[in-house]
Short mmCIF file of C-alpha atoms and ligand atoms in Angstrom, two decimals:
data_model
loop_
_atom_site.label_atom_id
_atom_site.label_comp_id
_atom_site.label_asym_id
_atom_site.label_seq_id
_atom_site.Cartn_x
_atom_site.Cartn_y
_atom_site.Cartn_z
CA MET A 154 85.39 89.32 62.54
CA GLU A 155 89.08 88.73 63.03
CA THR A 156 90.16 88.42 66.66
CA GLU A 157 93.52 90.02 67.39
CA ILE A 158 95.71 89.12 70.37
CA VAL A 159 98.07 91.80 71.71
CA TYR A 160 100.62 91.18 74.42
CA ALA A 161 100.81 93.37 77.49
CA GLU A 162 104.10 92.55 79.19
CA GLU A 163 104.83 94.26 82.43
CA GLU A 164 107.32 96.80 81.11
CA ASN A 165 105.73 97.15 77.72
CA SER A 166 101.99 97.29 77.84
CA SER A 167 101.24 100.73 76.49
CA GLU A 168 100.44 99.66 72.91
CA ALA A 169 98.02 97.01 74.15
CA ILE A 170 96.39 99.42 76.57
CA THR A 171 96.00 102.13 73.93
CA LYS A 172 94.38 99.66 71.52
CA ALA A 173 92.01 98.37 74.18
CA VAL A 174 90.98 101.85 75.30
CA ARG A 175 90.36 102.99 71.74
CA LEU A 176 88.03 100.05 71.05
CA LEU A 177 86.22 100.48 74.36
CA SER A 178 85.72 104.23 73.76
CA ASP A 179 84.30 103.36 70.35
CA GLY A 180 81.69 101.15 71.97
CA ASP A 181 83.35 97.82 71.30
CA VAL A 182 84.22 94.89 73.56
CA VAL A 183 87.71 93.72 74.56
CA ALA A 184 88.92 90.69 76.52
CA LEU A 185 91.16 91.77 79.39
CA PRO A 186 93.23 89.95 82.01
CA THR A 187 92.34 90.20 85.69
CA GLU A 188 93.87 88.38 88.65
CA THR A 189 90.87 86.02 88.79
CA VAL A 190 89.92 85.04 85.23
CA TYR A 191 89.89 86.89 81.89
CA GLY A 192 87.00 89.30 81.52
CA LEU A 193 85.09 90.43 78.46
CA GLY A 194 84.85 94.17 78.99
CA ALA A 195 82.73 97.04 77.68
CA SER A 196 82.29 100.57 78.93
CA ALA A 197 79.71 100.13 81.69
CA LEU A 198 77.88 103.33 80.79
CA ASP A 199 77.50 102.45 77.11
CA GLU A 200 74.37 100.34 76.82
CA GLU A 201 75.01 99.26 73.25
CA ALA A 202 78.53 98.16 74.10
CA VAL A 203 77.27 96.20 77.08
CA ALA A 204 74.70 94.53 74.83
CA LYS A 205 77.61 93.28 72.71
CA VAL A 206 79.05 91.52 75.76
CA PHE A 207 75.82 89.57 76.23
CA GLU A 208 75.73 88.78 72.53
CA ALA A 209 79.33 87.57 72.25
CA LYS A 210 78.94 85.35 75.31
CA GLY A 211 75.45 84.12 74.49
CA ARG A 212 74.64 85.24 78.02
CA PRO A 213 70.99 85.63 79.01
CA SER A 214 70.10 89.20 79.84
CA PHE A 215 68.82 88.29 83.30
CA ASP A 216 72.40 87.59 84.41
CA PRO A 217 73.88 90.90 85.60
CA LEU A 218 77.49 92.00 85.14
CA ILE A 219 80.20 93.12 87.53
CA ILE A 220 81.61 96.61 86.97
CA HIS A 221 85.32 97.25 87.51
CA LEU A 222 86.38 100.55 89.05
CA SER A 223 89.74 102.26 88.63
CA THR A 224 89.86 103.87 92.07
CA ARG A 225 88.38 103.13 95.47
CA GLU A 226 86.70 106.54 95.54
CA GLN A 227 84.70 105.84 92.36
CA ILE A 228 82.36 103.67 94.39
CA HIS A 229 80.47 106.81 95.42
CA ASP A 230 79.76 107.69 91.78
CA TYR A 231 77.99 104.40 91.12
CA CYS A 232 76.70 103.16 94.47
CA ASP A 233 74.19 104.79 96.77
CA LEU A 234 75.59 104.19 100.24
CA SER A 235 73.89 105.20 103.48
CA PRO A 236 76.37 106.33 106.16
CA GLY A 237 76.00 103.04 108.03
CA LEU A 238 76.51 100.93 104.92
CA ASN A 239 79.42 103.10 103.87
CA ASP A 240 81.21 102.37 107.18
CA VAL A 241 81.22 98.65 106.50
CA VAL A 242 82.00 99.06 102.81
CA GLN A 243 85.01 101.29 103.53
CA LYS A 244 86.47 98.69 105.89
CA LEU A 245 86.04 95.98 103.27
CA ILE A 246 87.61 98.21 100.63
CA GLN A 247 90.61 98.92 102.87
CA ALA A 248 91.05 95.24 103.52
CA PHE A 249 90.46 93.74 100.08
CA TRP A 250 90.71 96.29 97.25
CA PRO A 251 92.24 96.09 94.80
CA GLY A 252 91.54 92.38 94.80
CA PRO A 253 89.11 89.56 94.13
CA LEU A 254 86.17 90.78 96.23
CA THR A 255 82.99 91.92 94.48
CA MET A 256 80.38 93.80 96.50
CA VAL A 257 76.72 94.02 95.55
CA LEU A 258 75.39 97.41 96.66
CA PRO A 259 72.47 99.74 95.99
CA LYS A 260 73.10 101.39 92.64
CA LYS A 261 72.87 104.97 91.46
CA ASP A 262 70.73 105.83 88.43
CA ILE A 263 73.76 106.37 86.25
CA VAL A 264 74.33 102.59 86.07
CA PRO A 265 72.28 101.33 83.10
CA ASP A 266 69.67 98.63 83.64
CA ILE A 267 71.31 96.39 81.09
CA VAL A 268 74.33 96.07 83.41
CA THR A 269 72.29 95.07 86.44
CA SER A 270 69.47 93.21 84.66
CA GLY A 271 67.11 95.76 86.11
CA LEU A 272 68.11 95.08 89.71
CA ALA A 273 68.34 97.97 92.16
CA THR A 274 71.84 96.81 93.06
CA VAL A 275 75.13 96.79 91.18
CA ALA A 276 78.11 94.47 91.63
CA VAL A 277 81.40 96.41 91.92
CA ARG A 278 85.01 95.46 92.26
CA MET A 279 88.49 96.86 91.71
CA SER A 280 90.88 94.46 90.04
CA ALA A 281 94.47 94.11 91.20
CA HIS A 282 95.68 93.32 87.68
CA PRO A 283 97.78 96.25 86.38
CA VAL A 284 96.40 95.94 82.83
CA MET A 285 92.76 95.99 83.95
CA GLN A 286 93.53 98.89 86.28
CA GLU A 287 95.28 100.94 83.61
CA VAL A 288 92.60 100.34 81.01
CA CYS A 289 89.89 101.36 83.49
CA LYS A 290 91.84 104.48 84.43
CA ALA A 291 92.52 105.53 80.84
CA LEU A 292 88.94 104.88 79.76
CA GLY A 293 87.58 107.01 82.59
CA THR A 294 84.41 104.98 83.06
CA PRO A 295 84.04 101.64 84.81
CA ILE A 296 84.29 98.50 82.71
CA ALA A 297 81.48 95.97 82.86
CA ALA A 298 83.18 92.62 82.49
CA PRO A 299 81.90 89.11 83.01
CA SER A 300 84.21 86.17 82.41
CA ALA A 301 85.33 85.94 78.79
CA ASN A 302 83.78 82.58 78.00
CA ARG A 303 80.63 81.49 76.27
CA PHE A 304 77.78 81.34 78.74
CA GLY A 305 77.83 78.35 81.07
CA ARG A 306 81.27 77.21 79.99
CA ILE A 307 84.62 77.00 81.73
CA SER A 308 86.07 80.39 82.70
CA PRO A 309 89.26 81.31 80.82
CA THR A 310 92.47 81.73 82.79
CA SER A 311 94.71 82.49 79.79
CA ALA A 312 94.48 84.48 76.56
CA GLY A 313 94.61 81.20 74.62
CA ALA A 314 91.54 79.96 76.47
CA VAL A 315 89.69 83.20 75.62
CA PHE A 316 90.64 82.74 71.98
CA LYS A 317 89.16 79.23 71.97
CA GLU A 318 85.94 80.56 73.49
CA LEU A 319 85.41 83.76 71.52
CA ASP A 320 87.50 83.65 68.33
CA GLY A 321 85.65 85.54 65.61
CA LYS A 322 83.20 87.10 68.04
CA ILE A 323 85.34 89.89 69.53
CA PRO A 324 87.94 92.23 68.00
CA LEU A 325 90.70 92.10 70.63
CA ILE A 326 92.21 89.99 73.41
CA VAL A 327 94.85 91.60 75.62
CA ASP A 328 97.24 88.86 76.74
CA GLY A 329 98.47 89.65 80.24
CA GLY A 330 99.68 86.14 81.02
CA ALA A 331 98.06 83.45 83.13
CA CYS A 332 95.69 84.57 85.88
CA ASN A 333 97.35 84.18 89.23
CA SER A 334 94.23 83.50 91.24
CA GLY A 335 92.33 81.36 88.76
CA LEU A 336 88.88 81.44 90.39
CA GLU A 337 86.22 84.08 89.87
CA SER A 338 85.96 86.79 92.52
CA THR A 339 84.09 86.24 95.75
CA ILE A 340 80.71 88.01 95.60
CA ILE A 341 78.99 89.36 98.70
CA ARG A 342 75.87 91.47 99.08
CA VAL A 343 76.58 93.86 101.90
CA GLU A 344 73.78 94.84 104.25
CA GLU A 345 74.09 97.19 107.18
CA GLY A 346 72.36 94.88 109.64
CA GLU A 347 71.56 95.60 113.25
CA GLY A 348 74.74 95.88 115.27
CA LYS A 349 76.68 93.65 112.94
CA ALA A 350 76.78 93.95 109.15
CA LEU A 351 75.43 91.08 107.09
CA LEU A 352 77.61 89.75 104.29
CA HIS A 353 75.51 87.54 102.04
CA LEU A 354 77.92 85.20 100.29
CA LEU A 355 76.54 84.97 96.74
CA ARG A 356 79.58 83.28 95.22
CA ALA A 357 82.49 81.65 97.05
CA GLY A 358 85.88 82.72 95.72
CA PRO A 359 89.46 83.69 96.54
CA VAL A 360 88.46 85.90 99.49
CA VAL A 361 87.27 83.19 101.84
CA LYS A 362 84.66 83.19 104.58
CA GLU A 363 87.35 83.22 107.27
CA ASP A 364 88.77 86.46 105.78
CA LEU A 365 85.37 88.13 105.78
CA GLN A 366 84.15 87.22 109.24
CA GLU A 367 85.99 90.09 110.87
CA TYR A 368 83.79 92.55 108.95
CA GLY A 369 80.34 91.12 109.52
CA LYS A 370 78.24 88.02 109.80
CA VAL A 371 78.76 85.87 106.72
CA VAL A 372 75.47 84.32 105.64
CA ARG A 373 74.77 81.97 102.79
CA PRO A 374 71.58 82.73 100.86
CA LYS A 375 69.19 79.83 100.70
CA LYS A 376 69.69 77.79 97.58
CA LEU A 377 66.71 77.88 95.26
CA SER A 378 65.49 74.60 93.92
CA GLU A 379 66.02 74.24 90.21
CA ARG A 380 62.31 74.49 89.59
CA ALA A 381 61.99 77.70 91.52
CA MET A 382 64.99 79.09 89.67
CA ARG A 383 63.51 78.18 86.30
CA ALA A 384 60.19 79.78 87.20
CA LYS A 385 62.05 82.96 88.07
CA GLU A 386 64.01 82.91 84.84
CA GLU A 387 60.85 82.41 82.82
CA ARG A 388 59.20 85.27 84.59
CA ALA A 389 62.17 87.48 83.78
CA GLU A 390 62.20 86.38 80.14
CA GLY A 391 58.49 87.02 79.81
CA GLY A 392 59.09 90.66 80.64
CA GLY A 393 58.31 90.30 84.34
CA SER A 394 60.62 91.78 86.92
CA PRO A 395 63.99 90.10 87.02
CA VAL A 396 64.26 88.64 90.46
CA VAL A 397 67.28 86.38 90.39
CA GLU A 398 69.52 87.45 93.23
CA ALA A 399 72.61 85.61 92.10
CA PRO A 400 72.24 84.28 88.59
CA GLY A 401 75.89 83.23 88.55
CA MET A 402 74.61 80.77 91.05
CA LEU A 403 72.66 79.01 88.31
CA ASP A 404 73.12 75.35 89.04
CA SER A 405 74.83 74.44 85.82
CA HIS A 406 77.85 76.61 85.11
CA TYR A 407 81.57 76.38 84.44
CA ALA A 408 80.83 73.21 82.50
CA PRO A 409 83.02 71.25 80.10
CA SER A 410 81.36 69.98 76.92
CA ILE A 411 81.61 66.36 78.12
CA PRO A 412 79.95 65.07 81.31
CA LEU A 413 81.79 65.63 84.57
CA TYR A 414 80.96 63.37 87.52
CA PHE A 415 81.74 64.85 90.91
CA HIS A 416 82.54 61.87 93.07
CA ASP A 417 83.49 61.72 96.74
CA LYS A 418 85.32 58.49 96.06
CA PRO A 419 86.50 57.99 92.49
CA GLU A 420 87.60 54.51 93.58
CA ASP A 421 83.91 53.58 93.81
CA PHE A 422 83.04 54.99 90.40
CA THR A 423 81.45 52.46 88.06
CA PRO A 424 82.60 53.01 84.51
CA GLU A 425 80.40 52.26 81.53
CA GLU A 426 81.66 49.59 79.18
CA GLY A 427 83.63 50.94 76.25
CA LYS A 428 83.89 54.50 77.56
CA ARG A 429 87.09 56.38 78.27
CA TYR A 430 87.44 58.43 81.44
CA ALA A 431 89.73 61.10 82.78
CA LEU A 432 90.39 61.51 86.48
CA LEU A 433 90.84 64.95 88.03
CA SER A 434 92.44 64.19 91.34
CA TYR A 435 93.25 66.29 94.38
CA ARG A 436 94.68 63.64 96.66
CA GLY A 437 97.08 62.36 94.03
CA GLN A 438 98.82 59.06 94.72
CA VAL A 439 97.33 58.36 98.10
CA ARG A 440 98.03 55.34 100.22
CA ASP A 441 95.17 53.23 98.96
CA GLY A 442 96.50 53.56 95.42
CA TYR A 443 93.01 54.35 94.14
CA MET A 444 94.35 55.95 91.04
CA ASP A 445 95.40 52.53 89.82
CA LEU A 446 92.09 50.85 90.65
CA TYR A 447 90.57 51.87 87.41
CA ASP A 448 92.39 52.23 84.17
CA TRP A 449 91.91 55.98 83.66
CA ASP A 450 92.78 57.24 80.21
CA VAL A 451 94.10 60.51 81.55
CA VAL A 452 94.94 61.57 85.07
CA GLU A 453 95.55 65.17 86.11
CA GLU A 454 96.38 66.34 89.60
CA LEU A 455 95.05 69.63 90.90
CA SER A 456 98.01 70.07 93.20
CA PRO A 457 101.02 68.06 92.07
CA GLY A 458 103.34 70.38 94.03
CA LYS A 459 103.03 71.50 97.61
CA GLY A 460 100.69 74.41 96.94
CA LYS A 461 97.57 72.46 97.87
CA LEU A 462 94.37 74.55 97.63
CA ALA A 463 96.03 77.69 96.23
CA GLU A 464 97.74 75.62 93.56
CA ALA A 465 94.51 73.77 92.86
CA SER A 466 92.55 76.98 92.34
CA VAL A 467 95.07 78.34 89.85
CA ARG A 468 95.05 75.08 87.89
CA LEU A 469 91.37 74.15 88.09
CA PHE A 470 89.94 75.76 84.95
CA HIS A 471 93.07 75.11 82.92
CA LEU A 472 92.88 71.39 83.71
CA LEU A 473 89.14 71.19 83.11
CA ARG A 474 89.71 72.68 79.69
CA MET A 475 92.59 70.27 78.95
CA LEU A 476 90.58 67.24 80.00
CA ASP A 477 87.61 68.48 77.99
CA GLU A 478 89.82 68.49 74.91
CA SER A 479 91.66 65.25 75.70
CA GLY A 480 89.31 62.99 73.74
CA VAL A 481 87.81 61.10 76.70
CA ASP A 482 84.06 60.53 77.09
CA ALA A 483 83.74 61.92 80.60
CA ILE A 484 85.64 63.40 83.54
CA VAL A 485 85.52 62.10 87.08
CA ALA A 486 86.54 64.70 89.67
CA GLU A 487 86.97 64.33 93.38
CA PRO A 488 86.34 67.07 95.94
CA VAL A 489 89.13 69.02 97.61
CA ALA A 490 89.20 69.81 101.33
CA GLU A 491 86.07 71.88 102.14
CA THR A 492 87.95 74.67 103.93
CA GLY A 493 89.17 78.11 102.85
CA LEU A 494 89.66 78.22 99.08
CA GLY A 495 88.42 74.64 98.89
CA VAL A 496 84.82 75.85 99.35
CA ALA A 497 85.02 77.79 96.08
CA ILE A 498 86.79 74.98 94.22
CA ASN A 499 84.20 72.39 95.27
CA ASP A 500 81.44 74.86 94.35
CA ARG A 501 82.79 75.16 90.79
CA LEU A 502 83.24 71.40 90.43
CA ARG A 503 79.72 70.77 91.68
CA ARG A 504 78.27 73.23 89.16
CA ALA A 505 80.38 71.78 86.37
CA SER A 506 79.03 68.31 87.12
CA VAL A 507 76.06 66.50 85.70
CA ASN A 508 75.18 64.92 89.05
CA HIS A 509 74.91 68.04 91.21
P1 AMP B 254 80.68 86.70 85.90
O1 AMP B 254 80.94 88.10 85.51
O2 AMP B 254 80.51 85.78 84.76
O3 AMP B 254 81.69 86.26 86.90
O4 AMP B 254 79.30 86.76 86.62
C1 AMP B 254 79.01 87.84 87.44
C2 AMP B 254 78.05 87.41 88.46
O5 AMP B 254 77.92 88.48 89.39
C3 AMP B 254 76.65 87.20 87.99
O6 AMP B 254 76.42 85.98 87.42
C4 AMP B 254 75.86 87.40 89.26
O7 AMP B 254 75.78 86.22 90.00
C5 AMP B 254 76.68 88.38 90.04
N1 AMP B 254 76.03 89.66 90.08
C6 AMP B 254 76.26 90.71 89.28
N2 AMP B 254 75.47 91.74 89.60
C7 AMP B 254 74.73 91.34 90.64
C8 AMP B 254 73.72 91.95 91.41
N3 AMP B 254 73.32 93.21 91.22
N4 AMP B 254 73.15 91.23 92.39
C9 AMP B 254 73.56 89.96 92.62
N5 AMP B 254 74.51 89.32 91.91
C10 AMP B 254 75.09 90.00 90.94
MG1 MG B 255 81.21 83.77 84.35
#
């Protein structure tokens, strides 16, 4: 299959949108820009189309998809909200939609099992990207869209990155420029709670804990040990009930093809003889001059300007991809500050690493 790339510039996106909508209505998949990362979309109500998303990505079927809505009101068509739950959800919608917040909520029957991996909940969001919004609106049904990368690999933040991941596997990529957030959406499961709502933080992302606290108690689900996770996956594969609450939380994810070592102090890293290493640095040229301590083959800074964590999140996946292709044997990455957006960045680096 030939993969076409069409451009969707701000003032001139109608041709791209028409092409995308035609393919989606015909039951095909299309890669689309969002403000977080590029998504690989299919009509969420078309089971065969959704199956193509799993196939193109090589994604296991126990890993459910997020559906993208075109209006805030659509939530009632796809989610079954009790009055109490609806109160909390509406406040979150007012505060964060359109934007990078995904909510996991009880689903209505209309949402096919293939989208939710058989779970009784569905993950919904409304993207702030004009192209994603327009395509959703014109299609008339929500778009199920996971990140447009092969399963487990680095999420794509540009059309070029999607092309590298899925060339030959999908018919169309809509190029809407570089993603301006650069990290996948925050995912919360919303529960009514007693007195105060409970917001279970399933994936850290651009909407940070501090933003959410006003709307409920933010709780982190207990992390499953890898063995427990594998047992659950096997059970799901063997036809048992799929029970993974947050499969995107699989330990190994967002990974380059070469090893990545996540190191508190790259200055203490012990290189192996004869190997070439790249350093992914957040601190940059700090006082102790640690970047010169070892003869790194390549050095990239997450925040060379003054943008700090916001800049780092936009650049993260782009740099990981560059370093992956730079010809070194391994990447050494250091953590960023563990506050705000930094929580999500460190989470991705940890999952990309071989020593998590
Ligand atoms: P991706 O689309 O690649 O960013 O991955 C979407 C992620 O959303 C999945 O890997 C899950 O972790 C999460 N997700 C989707 N649906 C649900 C659900 N019903 N319950 C919990 N997590 C979900
Ligand atoms: Mg993904």
